[in-house]
Amino acid sequence: MSDSSFQQKDRQSRFELTTLLETSRMLVESQDMEFVLNNLLLITMGKLMVSRAMVLIHHPANDTYEISKAKGKDCPNEGEHLTIKFGEKVRDKSVIRCGIDEIDLPNILPGDDHCTLFNLQTSNNHIGFLCLGTKGNKQPLSKHEIEFIESLSIISSVAIANSRMFTELRRINRMLDRKVYELNTLFDLSKDFNIMVDRQEIIRIFKFAMLGQMLIRKFFFVLEQDGKQRLVTTSGIQKEPSSDEIDTLFNLEEDLVEVDGELADQIPFLKENDIRAVIGLHFQNEKMALVGVGARANGEAYSSSDYNFLRSLGNLALLSIQKTYLLEERIEKERMEEELNIAKNIQKGLLPDPIPQHEKLDIAATNISSYQVGGDYFDILETPAKKLLFAIGDVTGKGMPAALLMANLQSMLHVLLPIDISLAEASNQVNDIIYQNTPSDKFITFFWGIIDPDELTFRYVNAGHNPPLWFKADEESPEELQEGGLILGAMPTMTPYEEQQIKLSPDDLLVFYTDGVTEAMNESATEEFGEERLLKCIQEHRQQTAKAIEQAIIKEVRSFSNGQQSDDITLMVIKANR
């Protein structure tokens, strides 16, 4: 070789080396795949005087090759996918020369049987191929040219891999940015929801988030409350779903259902409004609401991240709505408790205080109310004839109805007190009034009587009440005061009430009580206090004062029930003095 030829070859080698170095720096620093592929084709085609070339990028998921970049006449369209089964043997070779190497290849460049493929690969990944058409002079590539393109392909492969990595990093960063944005949105909304007690305002904020944050113009929100399902809010919905359609949506097994043709045919509402997905929302492990969404305004499909955000947003709104219901229940409960306390105080004010006394009688009476207002009643009144009227009663049930009926009974007694009428006749009238003006399930067990302290006589009528106990001074066992008639209010007076009179002696004892005494239950709710325990307690303390006997009975009842009380306890104890 002559010196001039050697120098020319040396200059060419140094030029190619410089080109490779500059290209390497330029491509590796680039993060733009479009730029890398363009430069790969331009340098290659310019170096070899090739009129057609393209880059095939491999997609492992479906084992196809995408024409990512193509230059020259009659090249396939960029973006087109080719199903070419190269096989591992081909992918392991760095250079494949069509028509020369003994490898069967399809006609990749139309009309060119002598194209050359350069493998684009890194140390562990096959990226694709650089496909070059025949040189303009129809000559095959020289060994030197092949080595140059191989080097360029290696550099480009690294640049492509870097570009892919940076593209993936940018995608991940965008996804993370979006996640942070969504979390901040949910955090801000949760702060807003936490201070809201107005359901309509919560719904308005939810609707704003759907429209403004998610760009969803068509959606619906269904809530189940107290076993009933109703639409809370909608946007862009032309026709509301029927109750059967809502039931079907609530019965969907999955919490996230993307609407397909079968479901749309089953629920026409979804098809008519172009609903794309239905999301179930839970409160305390129970499905309580549904959110259905149509297409997004920007045309983007819903991702799993979008569905997670929608579920979180919906659950946040559901929790806040349920909070308002719980708050209302609490306010209503507190209001009712306050009204009950007022009613108890009013009811307590209707009872005699202080207890009337007489020098010939030792009198004690008390009413210990349970938690609720009740229907227990007692009264001690002085008649115009200076006698004492004693009354005790128990209205069926508890609460306000029983308390109102008890108050009406007391008012009737106070009206009848100054009228010259027998207890039996007065009982007839009271029964008829109660029967005519109260529901059929409301009635009163009632006992009343009048004691003449001077004569120590006691006239009484028992209208179905627990018979008071009459302990005579010289007898161990008591008599029960039963004469009278039916309970008040059960039916109109058909058989008149009977009045009975007894004669008391000094040290005789009368004990009146309601069923809150004898029906008090033990702690395990398996046994009642009963009449036998009551009799035993009275007998053990009958020599004491009326107040002491009363307190002894209350103590025994409370001890038996371990302080638990489910009904009012009412007692009256009357002892004739010596």
XYZ file of C-alpha atoms in Angstrom:
578
model
C 0.000 0.000 0.000
C 1.352 3.431 -0.969
C 1.946 6.126 1.599
C -0.835 8.298 0.153
C -3.345 5.440 0.305
C -2.315 4.638 3.860
C -2.621 8.281 4.885
C -6.036 8.530 3.223
C -7.236 5.411 5.022
C -5.798 6.679 8.301
C -7.582 10.009 7.893
C -10.838 8.173 7.115
C -10.453 5.982 10.201
C -9.752 8.970 12.384
C -12.769 10.765 10.886
C -15.024 7.769 11.542
C -13.681 7.459 15.071
C -14.362 11.139 15.681
C -17.840 10.704 14.203
C -18.519 7.773 16.514
C -17.248 9.669 19.547
C -19.298 12.769 18.755
C -22.335 10.680 17.936
C -21.885 8.672 21.117
C -21.762 11.805 23.237
C -24.729 13.361 21.452
C -26.938 10.272 21.560
C -26.149 9.111 25.088
C -26.804 12.580 26.457
C -30.104 12.769 24.628
C -33.258 11.619 26.402
C -35.411 11.894 23.272
C -35.963 8.620 21.454
C -37.171 10.426 18.327
C -33.868 12.309 18.166
C -31.826 9.126 18.662
C -33.613 7.204 15.907
C -33.479 10.121 13.474
C -29.746 10.516 13.940
C -29.160 6.779 13.650
C -30.880 6.692 10.258
C -29.394 9.942 8.954
C -25.791 9.036 9.854
C -26.180 5.507 8.518
C -27.842 6.501 5.259
C -25.377 9.337 4.725
C -22.361 7.128 5.395
C -23.438 4.230 3.185
C -25.421 6.143 0.556
C -28.494 4.045 1.309
C -31.816 5.335 -0.025
C -34.107 3.398 2.332
C -33.820 2.499 6.005
C -35.986 1.935 9.053
C -35.800 1.015 12.720
C -37.872 -1.877 14.085
C -38.556 -1.772 17.849
C -39.470 -5.044 19.511
C -42.554 -5.294 21.797
C -42.090 -8.405 23.967
C -45.665 -8.369 25.291
C -47.114 -9.504 21.953
C -43.827 -10.397 20.186
C -44.291 -7.868 17.392
C -42.050 -5.239 15.822
C -43.142 -1.644 15.435
C -41.818 0.451 12.581
C -40.699 3.228 14.856
C -38.824 5.297 12.247
C -38.622 4.919 8.453
C -36.990 7.007 5.720
C -36.966 6.577 1.963
C -39.371 5.801 -0.851
C -41.898 2.942 -0.488
C -40.990 2.249 3.147
C -43.772 0.818 5.330
C -45.680 3.368 7.400
C -44.306 4.411 10.760
C -46.314 3.001 13.636
C -47.218 -0.139 11.719
C -46.719 -3.407 13.614
C -45.090 -6.391 11.917
C -45.481 -9.955 13.091
C -42.093 -11.388 12.220
C -40.880 -14.558 13.878
C -37.127 -13.977 13.826
C -36.403 -16.556 16.484
C -33.532 -16.659 18.944
C -30.980 -17.637 16.264
C -31.572 -14.394 14.391
C -31.695 -12.246 17.529
C -28.318 -13.588 18.638
C -26.573 -12.393 15.459
C -25.304 -8.819 15.368
C -25.549 -8.528 11.546
C -27.867 -10.369 9.133
C -27.410 -9.934 5.377
C -30.464 -10.906 3.368
C -29.629 -13.013 0.341
C -26.153 -13.749 1.657
C -26.541 -15.352 5.089
C -28.310 -18.698 5.084
C -31.344 -17.434 7.012
C -34.856 -17.253 5.634
C -36.276 -13.791 6.208
C -39.464 -12.183 4.979
C -39.325 -9.312 2.505
C -39.046 -6.501 5.090
C -38.316 -3.679 2.641
C -40.617 -4.183 -0.360
C -38.652 -4.858 -3.573
C -35.311 -5.214 -1.811
C -33.945 -8.737 -1.436
C -30.515 -7.663 -0.176
C -31.276 -5.533 2.866
C -29.077 -5.721 5.952
C -30.285 -6.019 9.560
C -28.190 -4.738 12.456
C -29.221 -6.025 15.867
C -30.019 -3.274 18.341
C -29.334 -4.732 21.765
C -27.816 -4.076 25.140
C -26.011 -6.630 27.252
C -29.260 -8.265 28.370
C -32.075 -6.953 26.164
C -33.021 -7.243 22.526
C -34.341 -3.841 21.426
C -34.985 -4.356 17.737
C -33.264 -4.008 14.360
C -31.796 -1.326 12.143
C -32.868 -2.326 8.624
C -30.842 -0.868 5.713
C -31.706 -1.157 2.052
C -29.250 -1.878 -0.765
C -26.523 0.710 -1.365
C -26.974 3.075 -4.274
C -24.122 1.403 -6.224
C -25.717 -2.028 -5.631
C -22.514 -3.211 -3.946
C -22.626 -5.223 -0.722
C -21.486 -3.601 2.495
C -17.785 -3.836 3.094
C -16.313 -5.280 6.257
C -15.215 -1.801 7.314
C -18.698 -0.370 6.752
C -20.308 -3.184 8.694
C -17.964 -2.608 11.621
C -18.759 1.092 11.598
C -22.557 0.514 11.579
C -22.185 -2.144 14.252
C -20.403 0.352 16.479
C -23.031 2.957 15.736
C -25.778 0.417 16.501
C -24.223 -0.388 19.878
C -24.061 3.313 20.752
C -27.632 3.842 19.555
C -28.886 0.817 21.524
C -27.509 2.309 24.724
C -29.084 5.651 23.837
C -32.442 3.988 23.074
C -32.331 2.071 26.386
C -31.515 5.305 28.243
C -34.296 7.125 26.456
C -36.744 4.370 27.381
C -35.582 4.497 30.975
C -35.983 8.270 31.164
C -39.386 8.036 29.477
C -40.473 5.472 32.074
C -39.083 7.642 34.867
C -41.012 10.625 33.540
C -44.150 8.492 33.365
C -43.630 7.295 36.938
C -42.934 10.855 38.097
C -46.115 12.061 36.406
C -48.012 9.240 38.062
C -46.474 10.085 41.444
C -47.258 13.775 40.938
C -50.825 12.826 40.170
C -50.985 10.602 43.256
C -49.672 13.429 45.421
C -52.220 15.767 43.844
C -55.032 13.276 44.482
C -53.910 12.760 48.095
C -53.750 16.510 48.647
C -57.210 16.837 47.105
C -58.625 14.131 49.378
C -56.894 15.685 52.388
C -58.330 19.117 51.609
C -61.787 17.656 51.012
C -61.631 15.680 54.258
C -60.863 18.883 56.161
C -63.832 20.567 54.483
C -66.140 17.618 55.104
C -65.096 17.337 58.766
C -66.388 20.810 59.593
C -69.618 20.420 57.596
C -72.884 19.363 59.196
C -75.081 20.288 56.232
C -75.681 17.307 53.941
C -76.497 19.492 50.961
C -73.169 21.294 51.315
C -71.301 17.961 51.487
C -73.107 16.787 48.352
C -72.304 20.074 46.606
C -68.576 19.712 47.374
C -68.638 16.076 46.190
C -70.293 17.150 42.955
C -67.722 19.908 42.458
C -64.877 17.417 42.947
C -66.351 15.045 40.371
C -66.800 17.821 37.822
C -63.656 19.834 38.534
C -61.088 17.263 39.661
C -62.046 14.190 37.647
C -63.637 15.943 34.640
C -66.680 13.673 34.909
C -69.767 15.364 33.528
C -72.160 12.444 33.936
C -72.533 10.582 37.221
C -74.992 9.563 39.940
C -74.756 8.923 43.695
C -77.214 6.545 45.388
C -77.433 6.267 49.193
C -79.172 3.668 51.350
C -80.561 5.008 54.621
C -82.938 3.236 56.990
C -83.384 0.434 54.449
C -84.419 2.819 51.657
C -82.317 3.673 48.605
C -82.493 7.099 46.989
C -80.604 9.285 44.544
C -78.588 11.850 46.467
C -77.188 13.766 43.497
C -76.763 13.427 39.731
C -75.126 15.239 36.856
C -76.017 14.854 33.200
C -78.465 12.020 33.917
C -81.453 12.135 31.581
C -83.718 9.711 33.416
C -83.559 8.452 37.001
C -83.206 4.708 37.595
C -86.194 2.705 38.770
C -86.243 1.126 42.228
C -85.743 -2.308 40.641
C -82.693 -1.061 38.737
C -81.213 0.411 41.926
C -81.826 -2.902 43.732
C -80.011 -4.738 40.950
C -77.062 -2.338 41.171
C -76.840 -2.785 44.952
C -76.863 -6.552 44.526
C -73.827 -6.573 42.219
C -71.245 -8.832 43.831
C -68.175 -6.773 42.928
C -67.553 -3.306 44.335
C -66.120 -2.157 41.002
C -68.073 -3.140 37.903
C -67.179 -1.814 34.463
C -70.373 -1.746 32.438
C -70.408 -4.185 29.519
C -73.109 -4.958 26.967
C -74.688 -7.671 29.088
C -75.066 -5.449 32.164
C -76.274 -2.519 30.031
C -79.002 -4.742 28.561
C -79.948 -5.943 32.039
C -80.147 -2.372 33.418
C -81.378 -0.023 30.621
C -80.671 3.040 32.798
C -76.918 2.408 32.391
C -77.189 2.179 28.620
C -79.468 5.211 28.268
C -77.034 7.392 30.233
C -73.789 5.848 28.910
C -72.572 4.877 32.398
C -69.098 3.311 32.163
C -68.550 2.001 35.712
C -70.380 1.480 39.025
C -68.468 1.664 42.314
C -69.843 0.293 45.595
C -69.127 2.247 48.798
C -69.067 0.775 52.289
C -69.752 2.055 55.801
C -68.934 -0.254 58.729
C -68.458 -3.226 56.354
C -71.878 -2.772 54.777
C -72.571 -1.516 51.258
C -74.358 1.786 51.827
C -73.937 3.725 48.564
C -73.143 3.537 44.850
C -71.372 5.917 42.490
C -71.891 5.488 38.763
C -69.700 7.427 36.306
C -69.880 8.158 32.606
C -67.006 8.962 30.240
C -64.449 11.610 31.226
C -64.611 14.957 29.430
C -60.984 14.647 28.214
C -61.683 11.268 26.627
C -59.157 9.418 28.784
C -60.013 5.889 29.870
C -60.302 5.164 33.580
C -57.208 3.634 35.152
C -57.081 1.595 38.345
C -55.685 4.719 40.005
C -58.735 6.695 38.856
C -61.074 4.099 40.274
C -59.187 4.113 43.588
C -59.495 7.898 43.744
C -63.223 7.734 42.967
C -63.709 5.074 45.638
C -61.804 7.168 48.188
C -63.727 10.309 47.271
C -67.052 8.474 47.436
C -66.252 6.844 50.784
C -65.190 10.218 52.170
C -68.514 11.756 51.109
C -70.434 8.732 52.440
C -68.664 8.928 55.812
C -69.421 12.631 56.081
C -73.084 12.128 55.146
C -73.443 9.331 57.691
C -71.836 11.616 60.261
C -74.635 14.143 59.738
C -77.265 11.443 60.321
C -75.503 10.308 63.487
C -75.281 13.917 64.649
C -78.989 14.402 64.015
C -79.755 11.207 65.943
C -77.598 12.417 68.811
C -79.310 15.822 68.861
C -82.712 14.144 68.719
C -81.729 11.755 71.513
C -80.491 14.626 73.677
C -83.683 16.551 72.950
C -85.805 13.567 73.936
C -83.757 13.023 77.073
C -84.208 16.652 77.978
C -87.958 16.384 77.382
C -88.059 13.181 79.453
C -86.271 14.920 82.306
C -88.751 17.793 82.106
C -91.626 15.303 82.015
C -90.209 13.425 85.015
C -89.933 16.651 86.963
C -93.485 17.604 86.007
C -94.690 14.129 86.922
C -92.867 14.310 90.236
C -94.504 17.678 90.879
C -97.937 16.081 90.496
C -97.265 13.775 93.445
C -98.105 15.042 96.962
C -95.218 16.835 98.624
C -95.082 16.993 101.560
C -97.016 13.861 102.434
C -100.184 14.891 104.406
C -100.170 13.693 108.022
C -102.775 13.166 110.788
C -102.294 12.670 114.495
C -104.143 9.352 114.428
C -102.306 8.023 111.382
C -98.635 7.358 110.578
C -98.299 7.825 106.833
C -95.338 7.216 104.480
C -95.416 7.207 100.664
C -92.871 7.321 97.879
C -92.423 6.922 94.144
C -89.029 5.869 92.784
C -89.099 6.349 89.046
C -87.093 4.280 86.603
C -85.118 5.845 83.767
C -88.207 6.683 81.744
C -91.282 8.586 82.724
C -93.910 6.065 83.696
C -97.493 5.497 84.643
C -97.204 4.872 88.397
C -99.347 7.189 90.469
C -100.235 7.802 94.076
C -102.057 10.619 95.796
C -103.168 11.609 99.308
C -105.848 14.281 99.487
C -107.941 15.829 102.229
C -111.659 15.813 101.484
C -114.011 18.693 102.372
C -115.218 16.523 105.287
C -111.670 16.420 106.717
C -111.168 12.826 105.727
C -108.152 11.489 103.805
C -108.376 10.010 100.299
C -105.630 7.550 99.354
C -105.136 6.502 95.703
C -102.574 4.356 93.906
C -102.506 3.294 90.264
C -100.398 1.915 87.464
C -100.959 2.788 83.791
C -99.973 0.152 81.238
C -96.733 0.856 79.445
C -94.138 3.543 79.955
C -93.165 6.821 78.426
C -95.223 9.861 77.540
C -98.560 8.104 76.821
C -98.567 6.466 80.253
C -97.522 9.705 81.951
C -100.270 11.682 80.184
C -102.926 9.142 81.150
C -101.704 9.205 84.742
C -101.935 13.006 84.780
C -105.495 12.841 83.394
C -106.466 10.365 86.116
C -105.110 12.677 88.793
C -107.030 15.638 87.372
C -110.252 13.611 87.402
C -109.744 12.737 91.079
C -109.193 16.358 91.989
C -112.391 17.317 90.131
C -114.414 14.572 91.839
C -113.027 15.261 95.330
C -115.441 18.052 96.354
C -118.476 16.334 94.788
C -120.755 14.408 97.100
C -120.583 11.055 95.297
C -119.773 7.519 96.403
C -116.476 5.837 95.476
C -118.325 3.170 93.518
C -120.289 5.683 91.429
C -117.185 7.822 90.885
C -115.296 4.703 89.737
C -118.031 4.017 87.175
C -117.680 7.527 85.717
C -113.872 7.475 85.693
C -113.871 4.107 83.918
C -116.250 5.294 81.198
C -114.257 8.492 80.554
C -110.966 6.591 80.260
C -112.537 3.924 78.016
C -114.013 6.525 75.654
C -110.883 8.673 75.369
C -107.950 6.267 75.279
C -106.771 3.548 72.874
C -107.874 -0.002 73.527
C -104.400 -1.050 74.679
C -104.256 1.594 77.412
C -105.846 0.949 80.787
C -105.151 1.550 84.487
C -104.991 -0.722 87.509
C -106.306 1.482 90.293
C -107.120 1.406 93.997
C -108.573 4.222 96.079
C -110.210 4.653 99.393
C -111.193 7.176 102.083
C -110.136 6.912 105.717
C -112.088 8.594 108.459
C -109.301 9.188 111.038
C -111.747 9.771 113.869
C -113.747 6.596 113.291
C -110.848 4.620 111.800
C -113.073 3.386 108.992
C -111.774 2.794 105.481
C -114.077 2.710 102.446
C -112.384 1.571 99.212
C -112.766 0.361 95.596
C -110.161 -1.871 93.914
C -110.188 -1.582 90.093
C -107.937 -4.496 89.209
C -104.906 -3.273 91.184
C -102.484 -5.356 93.264
C -104.585 -5.883 96.422
C -103.267 -3.739 99.291
C -102.284 -5.705 102.402
C -104.177 -5.177 105.683
C -102.173 -6.373 108.681
C -104.389 -6.466 111.756
C -102.645 -5.766 115.043
C -103.376 -9.157 116.535
C -102.973 -11.343 113.440
C -99.876 -12.686 111.668
C -101.187 -12.979 108.111
C -102.718 -10.037 106.227
C -106.002 -9.722 104.406
C -106.089 -8.543 100.810
C -108.390 -5.655 99.867
C -109.805 -6.979 96.584
C -113.416 -5.808 96.317
C -114.222 -3.434 93.486
C -114.315 -4.300 89.797
C -112.427 -4.389 86.493
C -109.372 -2.334 85.650
C -110.162 1.171 84.387
C -110.511 1.691 80.632
C -110.702 -1.970 79.604
C -114.426 -1.831 78.732
C -117.428 0.364 79.441
C -119.046 -0.012 82.837
C -121.539 -2.849 82.568
C -121.318 -4.187 86.108
C -121.083 -1.343 88.646
C -118.044 -1.181 90.873
C -118.536 -2.370 94.446
C -117.476 -0.349 97.451
C -116.238 -2.087 100.617
C -115.659 -0.735 104.138
C -113.348 -2.053 106.864
C -112.824 -1.016 110.480
C -109.240 -0.308 111.510
C -107.809 -0.741 115.008
C -104.736 0.867 116.610
C -101.493 -0.669 115.271
C -103.264 -1.944 112.147
C -101.100 -1.611 109.058
C -102.061 -0.944 105.405
C -99.483 -1.418 102.643
C -100.272 -0.260 99.068
C -97.814 -1.047 96.223
C -97.465 -1.271 92.443
C -96.085 -4.219 90.472
C -92.681 -2.492 90.326
C -92.176 -3.995 93.813
C -93.286 -7.600 93.353
C -92.102 -7.905 89.705
C -88.587 -6.577 90.297
C -86.152 -9.070 88.740
C -82.895 -10.420 90.116
C -79.620 -9.582 88.355
C -79.837 -12.560 85.988
C -83.492 -11.744 85.177
C -84.576 -15.285 86.111
C -86.699 -14.654 89.231
C -89.124 -12.014 90.512
C -89.074 -10.480 93.976
C -92.603 -11.791 94.509
C -95.276 -11.407 97.175
C -93.709 -13.875 99.619
C -90.555 -11.771 100.020
C -92.730 -8.665 100.392
C -94.823 -10.293 103.148
C -91.737 -11.530 104.962
C -90.119 -8.081 104.883
C -93.274 -6.373 106.224
C -93.710 -8.948 108.973
C -90.105 -8.489 110.098
C -90.545 -4.705 110.390
C -94.262 -4.252 111.149
C -93.622 -2.947 114.660
C -91.600 -0.051 113.245
C -92.839 3.289 111.890
C -94.514 3.597 108.517
C -91.397 5.281 107.100
C -89.120 2.547 108.452
C -91.312 -0.149 106.894
C -91.305 1.687 103.573
C -87.509 2.008 103.584
C -87.060 -1.648 104.566
C -89.137 -2.775 101.563
C -87.184 -0.533 99.173
C -83.881 -1.807 100.571
C -84.907 -5.447 100.123
C -86.071 -4.864 96.538
C -82.870 -3.057 95.574
C -80.716 -5.727 97.180
C -82.621 -8.456 95.344
C -82.250 -6.735 91.942
C -78.676 -5.567 92.631
C -79.629 -1.946 92.064
C -81.160 -2.547 88.629
C -84.603 -1.043 88.114
C -86.746 -1.464 85.014
C -90.072 -0.182 86.389
C -91.317 2.484 88.767
C -91.611 1.522 92.438
C -94.536 3.093 94.297
C -95.386 2.442 97.940
C -97.862 3.798 100.512
C -97.732 2.627 104.155
C -100.428 3.660 106.656
C -100.321 2.698 110.321
C -103.090 3.456 112.795
C -101.672 5.111 115.910
C -102.624 4.103 119.443
